[in-house]
Coordinates of C-alpha atoms in Angstrom, one line a residue:
X261 CA 115.4 -37.6 -116.4
X262 CA 114.1 -34.0 -116.2
X263 CA 116.8 -32.0 -118.1
X264 CA 117.7 -30.0 -114.5
X265 CA 118.5 -33.5 -112.9
X266 CA 120.3 -34.6 -116.3
X267 CA 122.3 -31.5 -115.5
X268 CA 122.5 -32.2 -111.9
X269 CA 124.1 -35.9 -112.8
X270 CA 127.0 -34.8 -114.8
X271 CA 128.1 -32.6 -112.3
X272 CA 131.3 -34.2 -110.4
X273 CA 132.8 -31.5 -108.0
X274 CA 131.0 -31.3 -104.6
X275 CA 128.9 -28.3 -103.5
X276 CA 129.6 -26.6 -100.5
X277 CA 126.8 -26.3 -98.4
X278 CA 127.7 -24.3 -95.6
X279 CA 130.2 -26.9 -93.9
X280 CA 128.8 -29.7 -95.7
X281 CA 130.4 -31.6 -98.9
X282 CA 127.1 -32.3 -101.2
X283 CA 126.3 -34.4 -103.8
X284 CA 122.5 -34.6 -105.4
X285 CA 121.5 -37.5 -107.7
X286 CA 117.9 -38.4 -109.2
X287 CA 119.0 -41.9 -108.2
X288 CA 115.9 -43.1 -105.3
X289 CA 117.1 -43.4 -101.2
X290 CA 117.1 -46.7 -101.1
X291 CA 119.5 -47.0 -104.2
X292 CA 122.1 -44.5 -102.5
X293 CA 121.3 -46.1 -99.3
X294 CA 122.2 -49.5 -100.8
X295 CA 125.3 -48.1 -102.9
X296 CA 126.7 -46.1 -99.9
X297 CA 126.3 -49.3 -97.7
X298 CA 128.3 -51.4 -100.3
X299 CA 131.2 -48.4 -100.2
X300 CA 131.5 -48.6 -96.8
X301 CA 132.0 -52.2 -96.7
X302 CA 134.3 -51.8 -100.4
X303 CA 136.6 -49.6 -98.4
X304 CA 137.2 -52.3 -95.8
X305 CA 135.0 -50.6 -93.0
X306 CA 132.0 -51.2 -90.7
X307 CA 128.8 -49.2 -90.1
X308 CA 128.6 -48.8 -86.4
X309 CA 125.3 -47.1 -86.4
X310 CA 122.4 -46.1 -88.6
X311 CA 120.4 -42.7 -87.6
X312 CA 116.9 -42.6 -88.5
X313 CA 116.8 -38.8 -88.2
X314 CA 114.5 -38.3 -91.1
X315 CA 111.9 -40.8 -88.9
X316 CA 112.6 -39.4 -85.7
X317 CA 111.9 -35.6 -86.9
X318 CA 108.6 -37.4 -88.5
X319 CA 107.5 -38.7 -85.4
X320 CA 108.3 -36.2 -82.8
X321 CA 106.9 -33.3 -85.3
X322 CA 103.7 -32.7 -83.7
X323 CA 105.0 -33.2 -80.0
X324 CA 107.3 -30.1 -80.4
X325 CA 104.5 -28.0 -81.8
X326 CA 105.7 -28.3 -85.7
X327 CA 103.6 -28.9 -89.1
X328 CA 106.6 -28.4 -90.6
X329 CA 108.0 -32.0 -93.0
X330 CA 111.5 -31.2 -93.7
X331 CA 112.7 -34.5 -95.0
X332 CA 110.6 -37.5 -96.9
X333 CA 113.7 -39.3 -96.1
X334 CA 117.0 -38.9 -94.3
X335 CA 119.6 -41.4 -92.4
X336 CA 122.9 -40.7 -91.1
X337 CA 125.5 -43.5 -91.3
X338 CA 128.6 -43.6 -88.7
X339 CA 131.9 -45.4 -89.2
X340 CA 135.3 -45.2 -88.3
X341 CA 138.8 -46.5 -89.8
X342 CA 141.1 -47.9 -87.0
X343 CA 144.0 -47.0 -89.3
X344 CA 143.3 -43.5 -90.6
X345 CA 141.8 -42.1 -87.0
X346 CA 145.2 -43.4 -85.7
X347 CA 146.9 -41.3 -88.1
X348 CA 144.3 -38.3 -87.4
X349 CA 144.7 -38.3 -83.8
X350 CA 148.4 -39.1 -83.6
X351 CA 149.4 -35.9 -85.4
X352 CA 146.4 -34.1 -82.8
X353 CA 144.8 -36.0 -79.9
X354 CA 142.0 -33.2 -80.2
X355 CA 140.9 -34.8 -84.0
X356 CA 138.8 -37.5 -81.7
X357 CA 136.1 -35.0 -81.8
X358 CA 135.5 -35.9 -85.5
X359 CA 135.4 -39.3 -84.8
X360 CA 133.1 -41.5 -85.6
X361 CA 132.5 -40.1 -89.1
X362 CA 129.3 -39.4 -90.7
X363 CA 127.8 -39.8 -94.1
X364 CA 123.9 -38.8 -94.4
X365 CA 121.2 -39.0 -97.3
X366 CA 118.3 -37.2 -97.4
X367 CA 115.5 -36.6 -99.4
X368 CA 114.2 -33.0 -98.5
X369 CA 110.3 -33.0 -98.7
X370 CA 110.1 -29.9 -101.0
X371 CA 112.5 -31.7 -103.5
X372 CA 111.6 -35.0 -103.3
X373 CA 112.9 -36.0 -106.9
X374 CA 116.2 -35.3 -105.4
X375 CA 118.4 -37.4 -103.6
X376 CA 121.6 -35.6 -101.7
X377 CA 124.7 -37.7 -100.0
X378 CA 127.0 -35.7 -97.9
X379 CA 129.3 -35.2 -95.2
X380 CA 130.7 -32.3 -92.7
X381 CA 133.8 -30.2 -94.5
X382 CA 137.2 -30.8 -92.1
X383 CA 139.8 -28.1 -91.5
X384 CA 142.8 -28.7 -93.4
X385 CA 145.8 -30.6 -92.4
X386 CA 145.6 -34.0 -91.2
X387 CA 141.8 -34.0 -91.0
X388 CA 141.9 -33.8 -94.7
X389 CA 142.9 -37.7 -94.9
X390 CA 139.7 -38.5 -93.6
X391 CA 137.3 -35.8 -96.0
X392 CA 139.4 -37.9 -98.9
X393 CA 137.8 -41.4 -97.4
X394 CA 134.5 -39.8 -97.0
X395 CA 134.9 -38.1 -100.6
X396 CA 135.8 -41.2 -102.2
X397 CA 132.6 -43.3 -100.3
X398 CA 129.6 -40.7 -101.1
X399 CA 130.9 -41.0 -104.5
X400 CA 131.4 -44.5 -105.4
X401 CA 127.6 -44.5 -103.7
X402 CA 126.6 -42.9 -106.2
X403 CA 128.4 -44.2 -109.2
X404 CA 130.4 -41.0 -109.3
X405 CA 133.7 -43.0 -108.3

């Protein structure tokens, strides 16, 4: 393991990148995806949809006139929790705008040795229940639970 990756793998606190909570790991994309799928199932949830965002961007790159490769791999997993969704939407029906909940896994083209898992940061208040759920799932996916 490279020294930088060794240090990054020991960091337990999330990095806030704009409006996302992210964790970096030296684990492979496939290992993180496997961990994510298991963590979602272990939380008693079901994946509703997997968006293969990286494949779409690469497939359409020339069509939109770009020569920039953004990701080597990028998937977004969407799912929901009936119990927590009901709680946050009973508190504020407008919290519907956050459902379904997404966790992404990416490998950036400019740093192929790092896999990043993350999710959007949610507003203070009732939506912190969802942020805590997603944080637990993301951390479990990479063995930081």
